[in-house]
């Protein structure tokens, strides 16, 4: 706060001495002004916690286009699945994602995490990654917090427009898979083509099933008869960004500013994958390959982003009203062709399976925030900040269609249906033509107040921080599954028809095909419920003290009190909401944390931090019911016996700031988990996943970071342009171990809902899922302000990691280590009195194979290709 006041005072003083011509008016009586020392505006250095910051300048030097990709450049962070950030090897459940300091809604089933590929880099001012806990952040901090700070209210008036075009070496100009969709598909909105027909929407699942023959034929014939897949040329990727800023000062001195940013992106991705599966016998570690597919997947992704910020400033007060909408639509077509068998693929059956899936993900957040500075008695430079946040997220996946054809004994392809194909004969196929309709809605509200009270006691600067937060999240989900079959009266040739022929009006009128609504029957017979409601409420208070007890020693101590209620319910069929499946659990936690920073030599300091945090069950994890995950159609059963995981964290980091921009740091950390939450399978029901508390886990690591300006001309006399390079590098060495069962325990000792137990574990000790032993980044950047040229060459390395834990005799699935090399260059210039920029970037230049293995055998592998794009940007005013 003091630095801001000093900087503002100097700026105001200088501005009074600037003439209209823009020249400095040197007043008589001042012969010379000498400034000694240097000011380093480095948030990493100034904060009391162990953290990393990517500011806008650093973000602009990266070829990455999303927040997820950019965060993978930060020390000890890795990107999993292209969407989720793992902090120090800890998965999405152990990390919190905030936007401007408050929570975001999430469209991800079963989890509160935010998919970071939906957040474009263009609306971000900076990214804070805090790795040690402090009391102002939510207590389910666990691994770390990522705070996405959006663009602030503007200081000027301008309009930017950015147009880009690009492609991928494995996709653009080639052929991909597609199908007949709706007229609004290229904007990411379904026009109603994929909705449940109106006459069926009016019926419950049980009412659908109760309708007798022949009236039921009309219901099945009501669906849009669009199943067939065909090939089409894949177009280049395109993008359009615009940013408008307005700022004015009213007669009464109040400043009004407005910022609007929007983005449209349309990208294609074609993936050719070697897809294999195995059956592990448990005899001498042997296995049989049961599946060998060539899998082709074409995905079109449409991104629409809107960000608006209206601000008002007056003296020591400011208000901001911001609205964010992040929208991402995936239109995916998948084809698997090859051989499948129950025992051995060498004697398998030739099959072809198809999936058509349209998914709309949307996140919205509206926030009203205020910031007020004041002086009161002993408090000089006090601050009050408040916020009111309303957020929502939605995941809509209408009309997910799946079906399989297999070669019969006559060598002809026939559709696989329940009445003709035994469920266990083939692996990794669809047992019937299905149409699934899934919807998820997630709503949050948050109100918060934060107060900072600076006090000056003798030579000590002390800041007291206190605050209150009230937060609520409610999530609703709905899943409706229709299964189609061929009736016994149908002639054999009906099975040989294409899907459009098979479900044509003639077959419905003849009564040769049938449709069932599985939602109610699955709930009544198997406990798989189509409707769910879950959420949490959290009220928190915190108190912290941040004190410079001596000119070289800084101590931060704080504690947070949280009262949390989790609730969940699932229903459908004969089970009503609020009946036997409803569950509610309350938690009360006091979570302490503290750090000490000692600058024992000028520009050299060491930090030590300790904290206790918690990782609670998430949403539907506490209910004892079974729910279908709409993302992958797998079944998950909650566990009413699930307990929160407790964490103790200890961090230390040595930092050396040896230049105006140069720094070196070496850190170490350790985390101890009690009752970590792990995922397993239900015994005798291995197609159902569940959550359980393991015995304990540990996580240890070492982190090294270096930033150095390279003055190659000064060192070697190569020429002025060689003084414009900067080196950034980091390396993380991480190790973990989770112990699933305690001494003398077996799987039977782990409590699971419904008098069940978890399936036999492949091993009792292993690494944490998603944790890599080695993570590293190397970036060489170039910035020449004279020519307007800048660029970067960045390499990212992610070590081997477990992607899915094994069960019974099946070993863990492992993703091999992989590197990625990206390049960016841009030129900023003036033309027609307009500031313009042209940019070219290429990603994944080495095109290393993505390889998953199981027991050192190929499980899945593919080459993602080299992505490239060119863009043109102009500041129109």
PDB file of N, CA, C and O in Angstrom, residues 478-543:
ATOM      1  N   UNK A 478     -29.572 -34.186 -14.394  1.00  0.00           N
ATOM      2  CA  UNK A 478     -30.639 -35.028 -14.943  1.00  0.00           C
ATOM      3  C   UNK A 478     -30.067 -35.855 -16.079  1.00  0.00           C
ATOM      4  O   UNK A 478     -29.303 -35.344 -16.903  1.00  0.00           O
ATOM      5  N   UNK A 479     -30.432 -37.125 -16.100  1.00  0.00           N
ATOM      6  CA  UNK A 479     -29.901 -38.037 -17.110  1.00  0.00           C
ATOM      7  C   UNK A 479     -31.041 -38.931 -17.595  1.00  0.00           C
ATOM      8  O   UNK A 479     -31.734 -39.572 -16.782  1.00  0.00           O
ATOM      9  N   UNK A 480     -31.242 -38.986 -18.895  1.00  0.00           N
ATOM     10  CA  UNK A 480     -32.319 -39.807 -19.453  1.00  0.00           C
ATOM     11  C   UNK A 480     -31.760 -40.642 -20.593  1.00  0.00           C
ATOM     12  O   UNK A 480     -31.179 -40.107 -21.548  1.00  0.00           O
ATOM     13  N   UNK A 481     -31.918 -41.960 -20.483  1.00  0.00           N
ATOM     14  CA  UNK A 481     -31.322 -42.903 -21.430  1.00  0.00           C
ATOM     15  C   UNK A 481     -32.416 -43.684 -22.147  1.00  0.00           C
ATOM     16  O   UNK A 481     -33.253 -44.335 -21.509  1.00  0.00           O
ATOM     17  N   UNK A 482     -32.375 -43.621 -23.478  1.00  0.00           N
ATOM     18  CA  UNK A 482     -33.293 -44.404 -24.321  1.00  0.00           C
ATOM     19  C   UNK A 482     -32.489 -45.482 -25.042  1.00  0.00           C
ATOM     20  O   UNK A 482     -31.472 -45.193 -25.674  1.00  0.00           O
ATOM     21  N   UNK A 483     -32.975 -46.718 -24.955  1.00  0.00           N
ATOM     22  CA  UNK A 483     -32.285 -47.852 -25.586  1.00  0.00           C
ATOM     23  C   UNK A 483     -33.186 -48.463 -26.648  1.00  0.00           C
ATOM     24  O   UNK A 483     -34.379 -48.690 -26.426  1.00  0.00           O
ATOM     25  N   UNK A 484     -32.589 -48.742 -27.809  1.00  0.00           N
ATOM     26  CA  UNK A 484     -33.338 -49.229 -28.963  1.00  0.00           C
ATOM     27  C   UNK A 484     -32.973 -50.687 -29.238  1.00  0.00           C
ATOM     28  O   UNK A 484     -31.840 -51.117 -29.026  1.00  0.00           O
ATOM     29  N   UNK A 485     -33.964 -51.448 -29.731  1.00  0.00           N
ATOM     30  CA  UNK A 485     -33.769 -52.875 -29.949  1.00  0.00           C
ATOM     31  C   UNK A 485     -34.551 -53.304 -31.183  1.00  0.00           C
ATOM     32  O   UNK A 485     -35.429 -52.574 -31.677  1.00  0.00           O
ATOM     33  N   UNK A 486     -34.229 -54.490 -31.662  1.00  0.00           N
ATOM     34  CA  UNK A 486     -34.956 -55.121 -32.757  1.00  0.00           C
ATOM     35  C   UNK A 486     -35.860 -56.184 -32.152  1.00  0.00           C
ATOM     36  O   UNK A 486     -35.415 -57.006 -31.337  1.00  0.00           O
ATOM     37  N   UNK A 487     -37.112 -56.191 -32.530  1.00  0.00           N
ATOM     38  CA  UNK A 487     -38.081 -57.117 -31.937  1.00  0.00           C
ATOM     39  C   UNK A 487     -37.916 -58.514 -32.541  1.00  0.00           C
ATOM     40  O   UNK A 487     -37.374 -58.682 -33.643  1.00  0.00           O
ATOM     41  N   UNK A 488     -38.394 -59.552 -31.825  1.00  0.00           N
ATOM     42  CA  UNK A 488     -38.271 -60.935 -32.333  1.00  0.00           C
ATOM     43  C   UNK A 488     -38.980 -61.159 -33.667  1.00  0.00           C
ATOM     44  O   UNK A 488     -38.612 -62.078 -34.420  1.00  0.00           O
ATOM     45  N   UNK A 489     -39.987 -60.338 -33.982  1.00  0.00           N
ATOM     46  CA  UNK A 489     -40.717 -60.536 -35.235  1.00  0.00           C
ATOM     47  C   UNK A 489     -39.990 -59.989 -36.449  1.00  0.00           C
ATOM     48  O   UNK A 489     -40.415 -60.219 -37.592  1.00  0.00           O
ATOM     49  N   UNK A 490     -38.907 -59.274 -36.259  1.00  0.00           N
ATOM     50  CA  UNK A 490     -38.206 -58.638 -37.371  1.00  0.00           C
ATOM     51  C   UNK A 490     -37.465 -59.676 -38.209  1.00  0.00           C
ATOM     52  O   UNK A 490     -36.831 -60.588 -37.661  1.00  0.00           O
ATOM     53  N   UNK A 491     -37.505 -59.557 -39.532  1.00  0.00           N
ATOM     54  CA  UNK A 491     -36.704 -60.446 -40.396  1.00  0.00           C
ATOM     55  C   UNK A 491     -35.209 -60.237 -40.138  1.00  0.00           C
ATOM     56  O   UNK A 491     -34.784 -59.172 -39.666  1.00  0.00           O
ATOM     57  N   UNK A 492     -34.407 -61.250 -40.472  1.00  0.00           N
ATOM     58  CA  UNK A 492     -32.970 -61.169 -40.203  1.00  0.00           C
ATOM     59  C   UNK A 492     -32.305 -60.009 -40.937  1.00  0.00           C
ATOM     60  O   UNK A 492     -31.324 -59.437 -40.445  1.00  0.00           O
ATOM     61  N   UNK A 493     -32.833 -59.673 -42.122  1.00  0.00           N
ATOM     62  CA  UNK A 493     -32.156 -58.629 -42.900  1.00  0.00           C
ATOM     63  C   UNK A 493     -32.264 -57.245 -42.249  1.00  0.00           C
ATOM     64  O   UNK A 493     -31.511 -56.332 -42.585  1.00  0.00           O
ATOM     65  N   UNK A 494     -33.195 -57.078 -41.301  1.00  0.00           N
ATOM     66  CA  UNK A 494     -33.324 -55.779 -40.622  1.00  0.00           C
ATOM     67  C   UNK A 494     -32.045 -55.442 -39.870  1.00  0.00           C
ATOM     68  O   UNK A 494     -31.615 -54.283 -39.816  1.00  0.00           O
ATOM     69  N   UNK A 495     -31.382 -56.442 -39.305  1.00  0.00           N
ATOM     70  CA  UNK A 495     -30.147 -56.204 -38.561  1.00  0.00           C
ATOM     71  C   UNK A 495     -29.019 -55.710 -39.451  1.00  0.00           C
ATOM     72  O   UNK A 495     -28.036 -55.143 -38.958  1.00  0.00           O
ATOM     73  N   UNK A 496     -29.127 -55.925 -40.758  1.00  0.00           N
ATOM     74  CA  UNK A 496     -28.064 -55.530 -41.683  1.00  0.00           C
ATOM     75  C   UNK A 496     -28.228 -54.100 -42.182  1.00  0.00           C
ATOM     76  O   UNK A 496     -27.367 -53.603 -42.906  1.00  0.00           O
ATOM     77  N   UNK A 497     -29.303 -53.448 -41.799  1.00  0.00           N
ATOM     78  CA  UNK A 497     -29.566 -52.100 -42.290  1.00  0.00           C
ATOM     79  C   UNK A 497     -28.639 -51.084 -41.633  1.00  0.00           C
ATOM     80  O   UNK A 497     -28.141 -51.291 -40.526  1.00  0.00           O
ATOM     81  N   UNK A 498     -28.442 -49.965 -42.320  1.00  0.00           N
ATOM     82  CA  UNK A 498     -27.741 -48.838 -41.704  1.00  0.00           C
ATOM     83  C   UNK A 498     -28.654 -48.244 -40.633  1.00  0.00           C
ATOM     84  O   UNK A 498     -29.866 -48.504 -40.629  1.00  0.00           O
ATOM     85  N   UNK A 499     -28.119 -47.439 -39.711  1.00  0.00           N
ATOM     86  CA  UNK A 499     -28.980 -46.897 -38.657  1.00  0.00           C
ATOM     87  C   UNK A 499     -30.172 -46.110 -39.183  1.00  0.00           C
ATOM     88  O   UNK A 499     -31.276 -46.223 -38.631  1.00  0.00           O
ATOM     89  N   UNK A 500     -29.963 -45.286 -40.211  1.00  0.00           N
ATOM     90  CA  UNK A 500     -31.073 -44.501 -40.735  1.00  0.00           C
ATOM     91  C   UNK A 500     -32.143 -45.404 -41.331  1.00  0.00           C
ATOM     92  O   UNK A 500     -33.353 -45.158 -41.159  1.00  0.00           O
ATOM     93  N   UNK A 501     -31.730 -46.469 -42.008  1.00  0.00           N
ATOM     94  CA  UNK A 501     -32.696 -47.435 -42.524  1.00  0.00           C
ATOM     95  C   UNK A 501     -33.380 -48.197 -41.391  1.00  0.00           C
ATOM     96  O   UNK A 501     -34.601 -48.409 -41.397  1.00  0.00           O
ATOM     97  N   UNK A 502     -32.577 -48.601 -40.409  1.00  0.00           N
ATOM     98  CA  UNK A 502     -33.081 -49.410 -39.307  1.00  0.00           C
ATOM     99  C   UNK A 502     -34.189 -48.694 -38.544  1.00  0.00           C
ATOM    100  O   UNK A 502     -35.207 -49.308 -38.176  1.00  0.00           O
ATOM    101  N   UNK A 503     -34.007 -47.397 -38.307  1.00  0.00           N
ATOM    102  CA  UNK A 503     -34.991 -46.651 -37.533  1.00  0.00           C
ATOM    103  C   UNK A 503     -35.865 -45.771 -38.415  1.00  0.00           C
ATOM    104  O   UNK A 503     -36.363 -44.727 -37.986  1.00  0.00           O
ATOM    105  N   UNK A 504     -36.043 -46.216 -39.648  1.00  0.00           N
ATOM    106  CA  UNK A 504     -36.957 -45.540 -40.551  1.00  0.00           C
ATOM    107  C   UNK A 504     -38.405 -45.820 -40.201  1.00  0.00           C
ATOM    108  O   UNK A 504     -38.735 -46.750 -39.453  1.00  0.00           O
ATOM    109  N   UNK A 505     -39.311 -45.049 -40.770  1.00  0.00           N
ATOM    110  CA  UNK A 505     -40.728 -45.169 -40.435  1.00  0.00           C
ATOM    111  C   UNK A 505     -41.295 -46.527 -40.784  1.00  0.00           C
ATOM    112  O   UNK A 505     -42.193 -47.034 -40.090  1.00  0.00           O
ATOM    113  N   UNK A 506     -40.789 -47.166 -41.839  1.00  0.00           N
ATOM    114  CA  UNK A 506     -41.323 -48.473 -42.229  1.00  0.00           C
ATOM    115  C   UNK A 506     -41.129 -49.507 -41.123  1.00  0.00           C
ATOM    116  O   UNK A 506     -42.046 -50.281 -40.816  1.00  0.00           O
ATOM    117  N   UNK A 507     -39.952 -49.521 -40.535  1.00  0.00           N
ATOM    118  CA  UNK A 507     -39.691 -50.512 -39.480  1.00  0.00           C
ATOM    119  C   UNK A 507     -40.497 -50.224 -38.213  1.00  0.00           C
ATOM    120  O   UNK A 507     -40.904 -51.152 -37.507  1.00  0.00           O
ATOM    121  N   UNK A 508     -40.712 -48.936 -37.914  1.00  0.00           N
ATOM    122  CA  UNK A 508     -41.554 -48.619 -36.762  1.00  0.00           C
ATOM    123  C   UNK A 508     -42.995 -49.052 -37.011  1.00  0.00           C
ATOM    124  O   UNK A 508     -43.653 -49.604 -36.109  1.00  0.00           O
ATOM    125  N   UNK A 509     -43.492 -48.802 -38.202  1.00  0.00           N
ATOM    126  CA  UNK A 509     -44.883 -49.163 -38.496  1.00  0.00           C
ATOM    127  C   UNK A 509     -45.085 -50.672 -38.512  1.00  0.00           C
ATOM    128  O   UNK A 509     -46.157 -51.166 -38.147  1.00  0.00           O
ATOM    129  N   UNK A 510     -44.058 -51.426 -38.901  1.00  0.00           N
ATOM    130  CA  UNK A 510     -44.145 -52.892 -38.901  1.00  0.00           C
ATOM    131  C   UNK A 510     -43.951 -53.480 -37.501  1.00  0.00           C
ATOM    132  O   UNK A 510     -44.205 -54.664 -37.284  1.00  0.00           O
ATOM    133  N   UNK A 511     -43.490 -52.665 -36.568  1.00  0.00           N
ATOM    134  CA  UNK A 511     -43.236 -53.168 -35.223  1.00  0.00           C
ATOM    135  C   UNK A 511     -41.952 -53.977 -35.130  1.00  0.00           C
ATOM    136  O   UNK A 511     -41.807 -54.807 -34.215  1.00  0.00           O
ATOM    137  N   UNK A 512     -40.987 -53.696 -35.999  1.00  0.00           N
ATOM    138  CA  UNK A 512     -39.735 -54.464 -36.016  1.00  0.00           C
ATOM    139  C   UNK A 512     -38.651 -53.853 -35.131  1.00  0.00           C
ATOM    140  O   UNK A 512     -37.632 -54.477 -34.877  1.00  0.00           O
ATOM    141  N   UNK A 513     -38.851 -52.621 -34.686  1.00  0.00           N
ATOM    142  CA  UNK A 513     -37.907 -51.980 -33.760  1.00  0.00           C
ATOM    143  C   UNK A 513     -38.689 -51.447 -32.563  1.00  0.00           C
ATOM    144  O   UNK A 513     -39.903 -51.213 -32.637  1.00  0.00           O
ATOM    145  N   UNK A 514     -37.964 -51.274 -31.471  1.00  0.00           N
ATOM    146  CA  UNK A 514     -38.597 -50.892 -30.219  1.00  0.00           C
ATOM    147  C   UNK A 514     -37.688 -49.916 -29.486  1.00  0.00           C
ATOM    148  O   UNK A 514     -36.459 -49.913 -29.688  1.00  0.00           O
ATOM    149  N   UNK A 515     -38.273 -49.095 -28.623  1.00  0.00           N
ATOM    150  CA  UNK A 515     -37.508 -48.144 -27.815  1.00  0.00           C
ATOM    151  C   UNK A 515     -37.980 -48.228 -26.369  1.00  0.00           C
ATOM    152  O   UNK A 515     -39.181 -48.367 -26.101  1.00  0.00           O
ATOM    153  N   UNK A 516     -37.019 -48.142 -25.445  1.00  0.00           N
ATOM    154  CA  UNK A 516     -37.323 -48.149 -24.015  1.00  0.00           C
ATOM    155  C   UNK A 516     -36.662 -46.951 -23.346  1.00  0.00           C
ATOM    156  O   UNK A 516     -35.568 -46.529 -23.741  1.00  0.00           O
ATOM    157  N   UNK A 517     -37.353 -46.409 -22.349  1.00  0.00           N
ATOM    158  CA  UNK A 517     -36.776 -45.372 -21.500  1.00  0.00           C
ATOM    159  C   UNK A 517     -36.206 -46.078 -20.274  1.00  0.00           C
ATOM    160  O   UNK A 517     -36.948 -46.560 -19.415  1.00  0.00           O
ATOM    161  N   UNK A 518     -34.883 -46.161 -20.201  1.00  0.00           N
ATOM    162  CA  UNK A 518     -34.224 -46.937 -19.158  1.00  0.00           C
ATOM    163  C   UNK A 518     -34.141 -46.200 -17.820  1.00  0.00           C
ATOM    164  O   UNK A 518     -33.718 -46.785 -16.823  1.00  0.00           O
ATOM    165  N   UNK A 519     -34.511 -44.929 -17.773  1.00  0.00           N
ATOM    166  CA  UNK A 519     -34.261 -44.129 -16.576  1.00  0.00           C
ATOM    167  C   UNK A 519     -34.957 -44.696 -15.352  1.00  0.00           C
ATOM    168  O   UNK A 519     -34.346 -44.889 -14.293  1.00  0.00           O
ATOM    169  N   UNK A 520     -36.265 -44.974 -15.458  1.00  0.00           N
ATOM    170  CA  UNK A 520     -37.013 -45.466 -14.300  1.00  0.00           C
ATOM    171  C   UNK A 520     -36.642 -46.897 -13.964  1.00  0.00           C
ATOM    172  O   UNK A 520     -36.454 -47.250 -12.793  1.00  0.00           O
ATOM    173  N   UNK A 521     -36.534 -47.746 -14.969  1.00  0.00           N
ATOM    174  CA  UNK A 521     -36.237 -49.163 -14.699  1.00  0.00           C
ATOM    175  C   UNK A 521     -34.843 -49.329 -14.104  1.00  0.00           C
ATOM    176  O   UNK A 521     -34.623 -50.185 -13.238  1.00  0.00           O
ATOM    177  N   UNK A 522     -33.873 -48.517 -14.552  1.00  0.00           N
ATOM    178  CA  UNK A 522     -32.528 -48.600 -13.987  1.00  0.00           C
ATOM    179  C   UNK A 522     -32.525 -48.166 -12.529  1.00  0.00           C
ATOM    180  O   UNK A 522     -31.799 -48.714 -11.695  1.00  0.00           O
ATOM    181  N   UNK A 523     -33.368 -47.173 -12.186  1.00  0.00           N
ATOM    182  CA  UNK A 523     -33.459 -46.740 -10.799  1.00  0.00           C
ATOM    183  C   UNK A 523     -34.098 -47.807  -9.926  1.00  0.00           C
ATOM    184  O   UNK A 523     -33.625 -48.098  -8.818  1.00  0.00           O
ATOM    185  N   UNK A 524     -35.167 -48.425 -10.412  1.00  0.00           N
ATOM    186  CA  UNK A 524     -35.879 -49.417  -9.608  1.00  0.00           C
ATOM    187  C   UNK A 524     -35.119 -50.730  -9.482  1.00  0.00           C
ATOM    188  O   UNK A 524     -35.081 -51.338  -8.411  1.00  0.00           O
ATOM    189  N   UNK A 525     -34.491 -51.159 -10.582  1.00  0.00           N
ATOM    190  CA  UNK A 525     -33.854 -52.479 -10.580  1.00  0.00           C
ATOM    191  C   UNK A 525     -32.402 -52.440 -10.121  1.00  0.00           C
ATOM    192  O   UNK A 525     -31.944 -53.369  -9.450  1.00  0.00           O
ATOM    193  N   UNK A 526     -31.669 -51.391 -10.482  1.00  0.00           N
ATOM    194  CA  UNK A 526     -30.223 -51.373 -10.232  1.00  0.00           C
ATOM    195  C   UNK A 526     -29.774 -50.228  -9.327  1.00  0.00           C
ATOM    196  O   UNK A 526     -28.588 -50.136  -9.017  1.00  0.00           O
ATOM    197  N   UNK A 527     -30.683 -49.355  -8.939  1.00  0.00           N
ATOM    198  CA  UNK A 527     -30.285 -48.225  -8.100  1.00  0.00           C
ATOM    199  C   UNK A 527     -29.457 -47.195  -8.822  1.00  0.00           C
ATOM    200  O   UNK A 527     -28.671 -46.478  -8.204  1.00  0.00           O
ATOM    201  N   UNK A 528     -29.606 -47.099 -10.147  1.00  0.00           N
ATOM    202  CA  UNK A 528     -28.915 -46.092 -10.945  1.00  0.00           C
ATOM    203  C   UNK A 528     -29.906 -44.953 -11.171  1.00  0.00           C
ATOM    204  O   UNK A 528     -30.838 -45.072 -11.977  1.00  0.00           O
ATOM    205  N   UNK A 529     -29.725 -43.861 -10.455  1.00  0.00           N
ATOM    206  CA  UNK A 529     -30.752 -42.832 -10.397  1.00  0.00           C
ATOM    207  C   UNK A 529     -30.488 -41.722 -11.414  1.00  0.00           C
ATOM    208  O   UNK A 529     -29.354 -41.240 -11.547  1.00  0.00           O
ATOM    209  N   UNK A 530     -31.553 -41.285 -12.126  1.00  0.00           N
ATOM    210  CA  UNK A 530     -31.376 -40.281 -13.190  1.00  0.00           C
ATOM    211  C   UNK A 530     -31.368 -38.840 -12.704  1.00  0.00           C
ATOM    212  O   UNK A 530     -30.918 -37.959 -13.426  1.00  0.00           O
ATOM    213  N   UNK A 531     -31.885 -38.582 -11.501  1.00  0.00           N
ATOM    214  CA  UNK A 531     -31.971 -37.215 -11.004  1.00  0.00           C
ATOM    215  C   UNK A 531     -31.135 -37.084  -9.730  1.00  0.00           C
ATOM    216  O   UNK A 531     -31.135 -37.986  -8.881  1.00  0.00           O
ATOM    217  N   UNK A 532     -30.443 -35.962  -9.600  1.00  0.00           N
ATOM    218  CA  UNK A 532     -29.613 -35.747  -8.413  1.00  0.00           C
ATOM    219  C   UNK A 532     -29.570 -34.262  -8.092  1.00  0.00           C
ATOM    220  O   UNK A 532     -29.664 -33.405  -8.976  1.00  0.00           O
ATOM    221  N   UNK A 533     -29.423 -33.992  -6.804  1.00  0.00           N
ATOM    222  CA  UNK A 533     -29.250 -32.628  -6.315  1.00  0.00           C
ATOM    223  C   UNK A 533     -28.223 -32.673  -5.187  1.00  0.00           C
ATOM    224  O   UNK A 533     -28.331 -33.501  -4.280  1.00  0.00           O
ATOM    225  N   UNK A 534     -27.220 -31.817  -5.263  1.00  0.00           N
ATOM    226  CA  UNK A 534     -26.169 -31.809  -4.252  1.00  0.00           C
ATOM    227  C   UNK A 534     -25.664 -30.385  -4.092  1.00  0.00           C
ATOM    228  O   UNK A 534     -25.905 -29.519  -4.944  1.00  0.00           O
ATOM    229  N   UNK A 535     -24.951 -30.159  -3.005  1.00  0.00           N
ATOM    230  CA  UNK A 535     -24.402 -28.825  -2.811  1.00  0.00           C
ATOM    231  C   UNK A 535     -23.680 -28.699  -1.488  1.00  0.00           C
ATOM    232  O   UNK A 535     -23.481 -29.674  -0.757  1.00  0.00           O
ATOM    233  N   UNK A 536     -23.315 -27.465  -1.198  1.00  0.00           N
ATOM    234  CA  UNK A 536     -22.617 -27.187   0.050  1.00  0.00           C
ATOM    235  C   UNK A 536     -22.854 -25.739   0.445  1.00  0.00           C
ATOM    236  O   UNK A 536     -23.079 -24.868  -0.402  1.00  0.00           O
ATOM    237  N   UNK A 537     -22.831 -25.505   1.748  1.00  0.00           N
ATOM    238  CA  UNK A 537     -22.827 -24.153   2.291  1.00  0.00           C
ATOM    239  C   UNK A 537     -21.593 -24.015   3.170  1.00  0.00           C
ATOM    240  O   UNK A 537     -21.165 -24.981   3.809  1.00  0.00           O
ATOM    241  N   UNK A 538     -21.032 -22.827   3.186  1.00  0.00           N
ATOM    242  CA  UNK A 538     -19.807 -22.614   3.944  1.00  0.00           C
ATOM    243  C   UNK A 538     -19.801 -21.184   4.478  1.00  0.00           C
ATOM    244  O   UNK A 538     -19.963 -20.227   3.720  1.00  0.00           O
ATOM    245  N   UNK A 539     -19.650 -21.071   5.790  1.00  0.00           N
ATOM    246  CA  UNK A 539     -19.484 -19.781   6.430  1.00  0.00           C
ATOM    247  C   UNK A 539     -18.119 -19.756   7.097  1.00  0.00           C
ATOM    248  O   UNK A 539     -17.788 -20.675   7.860  1.00  0.00           O
ATOM    249  N   UNK A 540     -17.333 -18.741   6.793  1.00  0.00           N
ATOM    250  CA  UNK A 540     -15.954 -18.713   7.275  1.00  0.00           C
ATOM    251  C   UNK A 540     -15.615 -17.340   7.837  1.00  0.00           C
ATOM    252  O   UNK A 540     -16.119 -16.306   7.366  1.00  0.00           O
ATOM    253  N   UNK A 541     -14.746 -17.362   8.844  1.00  0.00           N
ATOM    254  CA  UNK A 541     -14.152 -16.153   9.406  1.00  0.00           C
ATOM    255  C   UNK A 541     -12.644 -16.373   9.492  1.00  0.00           C
ATOM    256  O   UNK A 541     -12.194 -17.504   9.739  1.00  0.00           O
ATOM    257  N   UNK A 542     -11.898 -15.320   9.281  1.00  0.00           N
ATOM    258  CA  UNK A 542     -10.453 -15.474   9.413  1.00  0.00           C
ATOM    259  C   UNK A 542      -9.839 -14.250  10.069  1.00  0.00           C
ATOM    260  O   UNK A 542     -10.379 -13.137  10.026  1.00  0.00           O
ATOM    261  N   UNK A 543      -8.688 -14.492  10.692  1.00  0.00           N
ATOM    262  CA  UNK A 543      -7.909 -13.434  11.314  1.00  0.00           C
ATOM    263  C   UNK A 543      -6.438 -13.733  11.050  1.00  0.00           C
ATOM    264  O   UNK A 543      -5.989 -14.865  11.248  1.00  0.00           O
TER     265      UNK A 543
END
